[in-house]
Tab-separated table of C-alpha atoms in Angstrom:
chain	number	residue	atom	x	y	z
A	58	UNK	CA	-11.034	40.072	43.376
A	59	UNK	CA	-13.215	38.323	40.915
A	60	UNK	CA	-13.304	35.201	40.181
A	61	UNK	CA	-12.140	34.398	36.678
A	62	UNK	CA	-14.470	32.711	34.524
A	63	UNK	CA	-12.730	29.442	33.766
A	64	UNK	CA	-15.860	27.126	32.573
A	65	UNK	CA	-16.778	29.686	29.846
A	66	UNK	CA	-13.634	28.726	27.333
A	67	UNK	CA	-14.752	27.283	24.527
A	68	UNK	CA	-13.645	23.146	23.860
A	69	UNK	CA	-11.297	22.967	20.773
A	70	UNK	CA	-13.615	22.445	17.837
A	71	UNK	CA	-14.086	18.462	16.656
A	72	UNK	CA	-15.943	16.823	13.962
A	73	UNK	CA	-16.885	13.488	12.709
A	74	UNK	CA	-15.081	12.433	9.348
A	75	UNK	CA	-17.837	10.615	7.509
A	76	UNK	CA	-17.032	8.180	4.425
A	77	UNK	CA	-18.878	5.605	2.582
A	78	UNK	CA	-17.753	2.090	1.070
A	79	UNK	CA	-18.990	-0.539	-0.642
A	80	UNK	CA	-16.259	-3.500	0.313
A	81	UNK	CA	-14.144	-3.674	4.051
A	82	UNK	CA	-12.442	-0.620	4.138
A	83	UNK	CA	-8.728	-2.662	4.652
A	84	UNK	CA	-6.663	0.443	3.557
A	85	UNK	CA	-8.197	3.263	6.001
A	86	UNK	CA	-8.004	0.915	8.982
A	87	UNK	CA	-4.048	0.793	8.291
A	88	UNK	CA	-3.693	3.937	9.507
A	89	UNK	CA	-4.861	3.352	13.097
A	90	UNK	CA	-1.736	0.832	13.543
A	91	UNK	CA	-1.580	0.795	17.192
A	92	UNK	CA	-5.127	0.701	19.559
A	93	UNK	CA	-5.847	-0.116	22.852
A	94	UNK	CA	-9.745	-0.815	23.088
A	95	UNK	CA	-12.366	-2.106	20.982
A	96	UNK	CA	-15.885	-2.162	21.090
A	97	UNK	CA	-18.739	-4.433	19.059
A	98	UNK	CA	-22.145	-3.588	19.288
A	99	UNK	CA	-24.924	-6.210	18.035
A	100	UNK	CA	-28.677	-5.728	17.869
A	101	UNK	CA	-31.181	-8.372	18.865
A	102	UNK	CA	-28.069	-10.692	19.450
A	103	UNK	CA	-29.419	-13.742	21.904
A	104	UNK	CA	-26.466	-15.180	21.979
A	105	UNK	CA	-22.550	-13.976	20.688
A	106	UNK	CA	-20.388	-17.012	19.358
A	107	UNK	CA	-17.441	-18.173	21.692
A	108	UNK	CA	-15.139	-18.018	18.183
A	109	UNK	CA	-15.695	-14.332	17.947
A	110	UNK	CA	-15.075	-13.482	21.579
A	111	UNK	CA	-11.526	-15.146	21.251
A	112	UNK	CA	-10.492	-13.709	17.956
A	113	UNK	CA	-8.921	-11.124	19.744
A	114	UNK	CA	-8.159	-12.951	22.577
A	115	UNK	CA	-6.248	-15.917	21.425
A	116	UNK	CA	-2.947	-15.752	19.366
A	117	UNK	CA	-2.963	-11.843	20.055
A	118	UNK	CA	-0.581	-11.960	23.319
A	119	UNK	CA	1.807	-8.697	23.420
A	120	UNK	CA	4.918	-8.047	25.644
A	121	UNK	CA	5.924	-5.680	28.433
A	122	UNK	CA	9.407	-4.644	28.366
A	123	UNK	CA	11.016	-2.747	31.447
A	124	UNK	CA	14.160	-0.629	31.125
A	125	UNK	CA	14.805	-1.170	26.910
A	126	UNK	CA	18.313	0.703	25.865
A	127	UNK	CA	16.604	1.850	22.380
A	128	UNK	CA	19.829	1.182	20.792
A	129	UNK	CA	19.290	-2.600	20.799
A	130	UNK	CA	16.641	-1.743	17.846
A	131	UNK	CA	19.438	-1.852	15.921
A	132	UNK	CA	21.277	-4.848	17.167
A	133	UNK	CA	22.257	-6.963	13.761
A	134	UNK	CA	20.050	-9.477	14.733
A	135	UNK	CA	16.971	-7.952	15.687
A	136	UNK	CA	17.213	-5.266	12.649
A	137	UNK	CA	17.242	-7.889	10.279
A	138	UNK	CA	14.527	-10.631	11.555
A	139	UNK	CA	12.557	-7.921	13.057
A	140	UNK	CA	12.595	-4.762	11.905
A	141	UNK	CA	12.967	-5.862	7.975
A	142	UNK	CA	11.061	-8.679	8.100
A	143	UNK	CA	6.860	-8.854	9.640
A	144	UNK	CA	5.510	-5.922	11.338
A	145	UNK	CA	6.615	-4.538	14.626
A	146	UNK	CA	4.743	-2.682	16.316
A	147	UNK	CA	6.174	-0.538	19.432
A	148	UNK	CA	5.356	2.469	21.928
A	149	UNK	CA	6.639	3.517	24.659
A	150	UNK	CA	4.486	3.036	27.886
A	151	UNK	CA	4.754	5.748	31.299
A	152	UNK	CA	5.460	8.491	29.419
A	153	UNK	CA	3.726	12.062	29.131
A	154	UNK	CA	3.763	12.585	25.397
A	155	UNK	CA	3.255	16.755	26.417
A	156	UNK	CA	6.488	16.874	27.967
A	157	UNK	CA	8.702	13.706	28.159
A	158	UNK	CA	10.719	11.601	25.778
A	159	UNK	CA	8.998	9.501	23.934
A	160	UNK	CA	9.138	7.167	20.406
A	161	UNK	CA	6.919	4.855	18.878
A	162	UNK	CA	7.632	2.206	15.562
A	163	UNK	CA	5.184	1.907	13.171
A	164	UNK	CA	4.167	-1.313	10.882
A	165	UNK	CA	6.017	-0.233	8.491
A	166	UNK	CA	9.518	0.496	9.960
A	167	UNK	CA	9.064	3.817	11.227
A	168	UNK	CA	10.998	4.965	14.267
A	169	UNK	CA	9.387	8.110	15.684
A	170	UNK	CA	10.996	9.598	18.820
A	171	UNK	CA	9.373	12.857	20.220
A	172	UNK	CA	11.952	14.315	22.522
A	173	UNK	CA	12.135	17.768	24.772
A	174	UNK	CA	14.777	20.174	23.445
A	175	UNK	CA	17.959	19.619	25.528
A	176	UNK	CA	17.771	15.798	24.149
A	177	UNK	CA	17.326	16.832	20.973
A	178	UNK	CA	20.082	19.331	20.743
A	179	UNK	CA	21.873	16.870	22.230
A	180	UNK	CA	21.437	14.093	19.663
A	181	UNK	CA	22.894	15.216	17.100
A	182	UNK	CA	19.947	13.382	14.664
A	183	UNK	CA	17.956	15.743	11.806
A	184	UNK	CA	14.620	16.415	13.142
A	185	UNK	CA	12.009	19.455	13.140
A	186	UNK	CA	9.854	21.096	15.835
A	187	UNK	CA	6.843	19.356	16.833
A	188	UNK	CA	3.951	20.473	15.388
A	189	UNK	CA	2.359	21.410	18.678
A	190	UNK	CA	5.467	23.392	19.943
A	191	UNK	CA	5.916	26.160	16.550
A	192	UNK	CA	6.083	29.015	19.198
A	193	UNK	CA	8.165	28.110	22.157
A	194	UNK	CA	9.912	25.195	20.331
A	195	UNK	CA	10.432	22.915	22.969
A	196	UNK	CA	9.452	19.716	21.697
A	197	UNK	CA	11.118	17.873	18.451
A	198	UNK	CA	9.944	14.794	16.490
A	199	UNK	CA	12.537	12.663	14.546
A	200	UNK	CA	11.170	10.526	11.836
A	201	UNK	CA	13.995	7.456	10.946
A	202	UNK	CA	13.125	4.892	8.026
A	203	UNK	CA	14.319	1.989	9.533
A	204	UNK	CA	14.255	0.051	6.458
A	205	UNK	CA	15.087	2.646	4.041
A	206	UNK	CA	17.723	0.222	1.835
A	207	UNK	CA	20.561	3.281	2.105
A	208	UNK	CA	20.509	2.261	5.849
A	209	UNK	CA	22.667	-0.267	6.407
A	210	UNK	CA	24.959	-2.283	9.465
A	211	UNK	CA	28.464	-1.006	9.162
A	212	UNK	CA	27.967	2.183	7.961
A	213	UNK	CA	28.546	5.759	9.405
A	214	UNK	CA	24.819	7.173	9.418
A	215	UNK	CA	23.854	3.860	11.129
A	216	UNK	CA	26.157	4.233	13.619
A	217	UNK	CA	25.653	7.209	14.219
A	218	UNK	CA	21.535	6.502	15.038
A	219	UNK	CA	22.786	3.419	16.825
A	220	UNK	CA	24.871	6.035	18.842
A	221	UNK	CA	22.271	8.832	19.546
A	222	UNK	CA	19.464	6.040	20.770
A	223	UNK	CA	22.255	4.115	23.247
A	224	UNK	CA	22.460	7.886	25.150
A	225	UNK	CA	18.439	8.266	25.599
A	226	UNK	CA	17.261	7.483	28.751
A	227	UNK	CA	15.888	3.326	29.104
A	228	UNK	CA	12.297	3.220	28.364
A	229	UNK	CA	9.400	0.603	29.427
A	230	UNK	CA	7.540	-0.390	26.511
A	231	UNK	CA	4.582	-2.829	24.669
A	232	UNK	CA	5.394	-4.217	21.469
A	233	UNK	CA	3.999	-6.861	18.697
A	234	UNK	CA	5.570	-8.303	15.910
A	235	UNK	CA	3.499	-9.755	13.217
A	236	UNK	CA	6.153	-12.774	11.206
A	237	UNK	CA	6.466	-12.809	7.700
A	238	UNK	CA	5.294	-16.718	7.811
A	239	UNK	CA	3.026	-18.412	9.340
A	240	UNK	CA	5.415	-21.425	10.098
A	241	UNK	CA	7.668	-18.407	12.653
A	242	UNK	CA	6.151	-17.954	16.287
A	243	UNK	CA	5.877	-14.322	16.963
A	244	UNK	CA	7.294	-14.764	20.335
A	245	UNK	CA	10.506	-15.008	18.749
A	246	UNK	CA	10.317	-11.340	19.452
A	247	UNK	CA	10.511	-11.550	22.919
A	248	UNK	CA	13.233	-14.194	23.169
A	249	UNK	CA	15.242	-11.707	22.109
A	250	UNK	CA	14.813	-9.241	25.103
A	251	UNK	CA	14.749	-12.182	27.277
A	252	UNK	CA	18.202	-13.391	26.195
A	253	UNK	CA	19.242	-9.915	26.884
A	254	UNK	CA	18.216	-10.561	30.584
A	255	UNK	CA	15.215	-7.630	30.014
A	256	UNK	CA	12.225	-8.154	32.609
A	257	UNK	CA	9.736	-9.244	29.581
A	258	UNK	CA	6.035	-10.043	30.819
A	259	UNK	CA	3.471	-11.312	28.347
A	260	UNK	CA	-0.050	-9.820	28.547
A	261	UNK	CA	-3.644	-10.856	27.488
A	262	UNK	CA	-5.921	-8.608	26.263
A	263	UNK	CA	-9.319	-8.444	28.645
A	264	UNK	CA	-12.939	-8.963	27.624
A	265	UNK	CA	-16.069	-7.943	28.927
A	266	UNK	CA	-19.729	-7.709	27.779
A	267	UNK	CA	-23.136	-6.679	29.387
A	268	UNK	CA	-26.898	-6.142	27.795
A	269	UNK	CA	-29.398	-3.769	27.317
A	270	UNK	CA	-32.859	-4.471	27.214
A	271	UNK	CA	-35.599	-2.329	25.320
A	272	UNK	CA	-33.848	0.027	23.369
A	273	UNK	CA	-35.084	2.912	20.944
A	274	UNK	CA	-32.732	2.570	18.328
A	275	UNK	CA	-32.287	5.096	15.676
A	276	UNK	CA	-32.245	3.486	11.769
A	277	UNK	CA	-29.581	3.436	9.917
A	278	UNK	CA	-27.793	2.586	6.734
A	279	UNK	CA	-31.006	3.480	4.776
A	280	UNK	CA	-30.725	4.298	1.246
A	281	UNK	CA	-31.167	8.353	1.666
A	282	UNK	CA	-29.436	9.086	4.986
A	283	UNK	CA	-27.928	11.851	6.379
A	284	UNK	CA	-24.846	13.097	7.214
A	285	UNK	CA	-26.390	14.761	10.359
A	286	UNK	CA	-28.250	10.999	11.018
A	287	UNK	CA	-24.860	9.349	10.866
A	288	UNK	CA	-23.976	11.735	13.390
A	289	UNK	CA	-26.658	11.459	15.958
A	290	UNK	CA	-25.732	7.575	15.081
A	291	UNK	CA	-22.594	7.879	16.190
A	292	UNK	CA	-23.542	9.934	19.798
A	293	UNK	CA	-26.461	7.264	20.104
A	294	UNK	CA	-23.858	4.483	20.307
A	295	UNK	CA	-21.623	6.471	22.412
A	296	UNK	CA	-24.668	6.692	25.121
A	297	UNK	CA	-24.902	2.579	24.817
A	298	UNK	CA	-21.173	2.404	25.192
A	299	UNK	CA	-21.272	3.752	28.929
A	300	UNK	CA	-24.870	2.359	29.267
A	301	UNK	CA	-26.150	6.005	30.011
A	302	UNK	CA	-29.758	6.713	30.786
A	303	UNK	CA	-32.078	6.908	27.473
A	304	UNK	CA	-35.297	8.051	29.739
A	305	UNK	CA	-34.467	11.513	29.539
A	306	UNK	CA	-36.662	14.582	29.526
A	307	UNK	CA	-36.411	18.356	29.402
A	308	UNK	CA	-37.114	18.556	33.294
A	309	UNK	CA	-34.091	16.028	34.012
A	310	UNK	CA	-31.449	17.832	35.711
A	311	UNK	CA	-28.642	15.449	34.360
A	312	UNK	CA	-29.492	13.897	31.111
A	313	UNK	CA	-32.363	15.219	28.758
A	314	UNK	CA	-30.792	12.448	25.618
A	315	UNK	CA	-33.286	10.859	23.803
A	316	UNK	CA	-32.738	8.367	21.014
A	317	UNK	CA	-32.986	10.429	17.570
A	318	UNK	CA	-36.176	9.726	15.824
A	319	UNK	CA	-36.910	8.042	13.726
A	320	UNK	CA	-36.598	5.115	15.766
A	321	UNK	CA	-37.322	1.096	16.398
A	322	UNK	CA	-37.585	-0.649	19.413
A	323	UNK	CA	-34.685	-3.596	19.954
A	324	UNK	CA	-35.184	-6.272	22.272
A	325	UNK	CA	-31.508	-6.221	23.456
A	326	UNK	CA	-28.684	-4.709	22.449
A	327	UNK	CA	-25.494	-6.884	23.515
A	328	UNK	CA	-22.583	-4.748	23.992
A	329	UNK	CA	-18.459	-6.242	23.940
A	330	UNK	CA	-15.397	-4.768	24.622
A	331	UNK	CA	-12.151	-5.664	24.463
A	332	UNK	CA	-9.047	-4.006	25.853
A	333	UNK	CA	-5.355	-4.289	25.160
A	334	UNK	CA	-3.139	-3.765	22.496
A	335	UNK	CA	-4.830	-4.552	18.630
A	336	UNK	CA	-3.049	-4.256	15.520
A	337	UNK	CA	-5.002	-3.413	12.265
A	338	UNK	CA	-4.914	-7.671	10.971
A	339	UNK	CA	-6.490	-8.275	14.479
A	340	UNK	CA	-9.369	-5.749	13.835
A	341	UNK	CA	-9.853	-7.253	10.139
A	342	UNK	CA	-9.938	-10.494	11.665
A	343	UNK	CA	-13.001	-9.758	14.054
A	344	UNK	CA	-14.715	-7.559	10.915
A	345	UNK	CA	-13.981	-11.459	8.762
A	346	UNK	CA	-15.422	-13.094	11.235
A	347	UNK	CA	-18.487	-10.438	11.891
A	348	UNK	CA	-19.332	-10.728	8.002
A	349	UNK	CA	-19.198	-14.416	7.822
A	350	UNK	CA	-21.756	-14.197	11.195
A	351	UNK	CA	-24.016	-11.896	9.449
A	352	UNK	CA	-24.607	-14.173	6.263
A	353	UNK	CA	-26.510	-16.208	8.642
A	354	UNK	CA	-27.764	-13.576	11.307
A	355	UNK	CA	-29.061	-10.727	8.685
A	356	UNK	CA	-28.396	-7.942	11.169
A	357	UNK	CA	-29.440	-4.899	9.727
A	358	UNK	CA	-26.451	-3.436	11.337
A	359	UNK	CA	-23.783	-3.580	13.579
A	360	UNK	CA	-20.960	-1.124	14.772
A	361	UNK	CA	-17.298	-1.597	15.650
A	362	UNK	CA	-15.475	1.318	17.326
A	363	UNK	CA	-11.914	1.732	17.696
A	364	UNK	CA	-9.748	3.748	20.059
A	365	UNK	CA	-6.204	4.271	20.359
A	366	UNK	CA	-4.399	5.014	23.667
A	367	UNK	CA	-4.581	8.260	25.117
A	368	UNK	CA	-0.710	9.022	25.383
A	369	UNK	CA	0.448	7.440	21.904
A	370	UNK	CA	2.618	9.914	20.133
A	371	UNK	CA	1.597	9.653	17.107
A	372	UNK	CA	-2.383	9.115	15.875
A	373	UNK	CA	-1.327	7.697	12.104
A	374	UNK	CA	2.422	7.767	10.843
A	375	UNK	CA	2.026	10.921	9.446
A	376	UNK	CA	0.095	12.754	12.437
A	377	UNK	CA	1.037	13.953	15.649
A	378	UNK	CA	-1.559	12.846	18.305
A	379	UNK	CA	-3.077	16.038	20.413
A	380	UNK	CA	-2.620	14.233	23.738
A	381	UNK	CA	-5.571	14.998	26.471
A	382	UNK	CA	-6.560	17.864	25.050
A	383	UNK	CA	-8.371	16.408	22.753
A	384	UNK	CA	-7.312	13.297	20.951
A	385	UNK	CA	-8.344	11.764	17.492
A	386	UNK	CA	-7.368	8.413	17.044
A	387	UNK	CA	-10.724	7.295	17.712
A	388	UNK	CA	-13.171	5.017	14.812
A	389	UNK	CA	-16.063	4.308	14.286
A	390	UNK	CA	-17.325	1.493	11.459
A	391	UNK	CA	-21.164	0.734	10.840
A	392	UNK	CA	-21.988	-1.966	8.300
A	393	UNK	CA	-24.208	-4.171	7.534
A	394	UNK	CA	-23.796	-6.767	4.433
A	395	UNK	CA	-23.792	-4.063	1.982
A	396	UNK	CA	-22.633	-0.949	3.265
A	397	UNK	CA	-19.548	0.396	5.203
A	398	UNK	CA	-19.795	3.475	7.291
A	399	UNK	CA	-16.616	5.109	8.701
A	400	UNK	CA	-16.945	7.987	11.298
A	401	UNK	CA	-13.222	9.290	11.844
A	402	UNK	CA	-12.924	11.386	15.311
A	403	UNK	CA	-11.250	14.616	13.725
A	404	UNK	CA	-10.272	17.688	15.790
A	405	UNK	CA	-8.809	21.217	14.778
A	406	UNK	CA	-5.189	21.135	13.935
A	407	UNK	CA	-5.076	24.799	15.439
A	408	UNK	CA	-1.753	24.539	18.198
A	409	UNK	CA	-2.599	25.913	21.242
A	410	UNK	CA	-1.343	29.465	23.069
């Protein structure tokens, strides 16, 4: 019997999602409200301030939580300090978004559970089919406004959620909560699981950085680029990112990239990375801090890339993530003192046989 040929399918289509600004694009960096690595990228830096290394280092601590009944989400205390007031921020962690239960909270009071059907069914809680399951049905996503004013302690609907999440299975999860004031510690948060006698572990977020010397570098944010430049941009910086080989020619076996013409040489090309959990304010506080550095620095350029974590349910509130097959909550921001790139990761929203 023949072998079937298995390498010949065809990779879901993707495409980058190119837009243009004139000011810190605040609004479209919302949407990303939960990500798990971040990368800088600085040409002909000598030497990166210490200040900008810990703004996403220091004050941005998040908590592990073992074994969390879901139902305390909507303890009286924590619903009202927490979940009405600041921004929490939650997912669950361990979980196979493709077939186990799962739920995520979103900045703005969103509870989003994506279940399997027996514990939907067996909820009792108005939901639809995920958007990834329309043929066999056996995945569910339940959307609940947690601070929709018609919910309210005491009465029958919110019982009735407080019910339904107090029979799901315990779940191990990361969270951040953003207070409302600046005089409130955000730990507060995780006093609250403590006092409940949860196992509640505070993490860092990790750092590293390394250099590349001699670089062709394509130019960008001229006046009359490309879409198609932005693009071969975008793959350039992807190469640096995993410091992959630039001498490549048509006789190389394994790489034949090249930098896209036209192109300049840089000295070095300092490359940082940071990895953990990042909320948007964190990311607009490196992007403050990278604008305020480039008064004085006049890079022609610099790049900031985003990525979310691989098994998050959901890429924005409003989108289901497609898992491993080929995720999209990945972006990309190129700027310089005038001009704001944004390259959004997009992939088809065809569901899959």
């Amino acid at each position: 019997m023949q072998s079937p040929e298995v390498w010949n399918f065809k990779e879901p289509s993707t495409f980058l999602q190119i837009k243009e600004f004139n000011k810190f694009p605040k609004t479209l960096l919302e949407e990303f409200f939960c990500n798990h690595l971040i990368t800088l990228i600085v040409p002909d830096c000598l030497k990166i301030p210490p200040k900008l290394v810990q703004s996403l280092i220091d004050d941005c601590e998040y908590y592990k939580i073992t074994g969390v009944n879901l139902s305390h989400l909507l303890d009286p205390q924590f619903f009202d300090n927490f979940i009405r007031q600041g921004k929490l921020t939650a997912l669950s962690i361990g979980t196979r978004i493709d077939c186990d239960n799962c739920f995520a909270i979103t900045p703005t009071g969103t509870l989003i559970l994506i279940l399997n059907k027996d514990t939907y069914q067996s909820l009792g809680l108005e939901g639809s089919a995920s958007y990834f399951s329309q043929k066999n049905k056996d995945r569910y996503i339940i959307k609940i406004d947690l601070r929709n004013s018609k919910l309210q302690p005491g009465q029958r609907s919110f019982k009735r959620i407080k019910a339904a999440l107090d029979s799901l299975e315990k779940f191990s999860l990361i969270l951040s909560w953003l207070p409302p004031e600046d005089t409130i510690c955000p730990s507060s948060v995780a006093k609250f699981f403590n006092d409940l006698n949860y196992n509640v572990k505070v993490c860092k977020n990790n750092f590293k950085t390394h250099v590349l010397y001699s670089i062709n570098s394509p130019i960008i944010l001229k006046e009359d680029i490309s879409e198609n430049e932005i693009i071969d941009f975008a793959e350039w910086l992807g190469m640096v990112s995993i410091d992959g080989d630039f001498l490549g020619s048509f006789d190389n076996y394994v790489n034949t990239y090249e930098a896209p013409e036209p192109s300049i040489v840089l000295s070095q090309l300092r490359f940082l990375q940071w990895r953990g959990f990042f909320l948007p304010e964190h990311i607009e506080k490196l992007t403050s801090f990278l604008r305020d550095y480039n008064d004085v620095e006049k890079k022609s350029w610099m790049a900031i890339y985003t990525q979310g974590f691989s098994d998050m349910p959901i890429v924005t509130p409003n989108k289901e993530h497609h898992y491993y097959t080929n995720g999209d909550n990945g972006n990309l921001l190129i700027f310089n003192k005038n001009k704001f790139l944004s390259c959004i990761q997009r992939c088809t929203s065809k569901t899959y046989k």
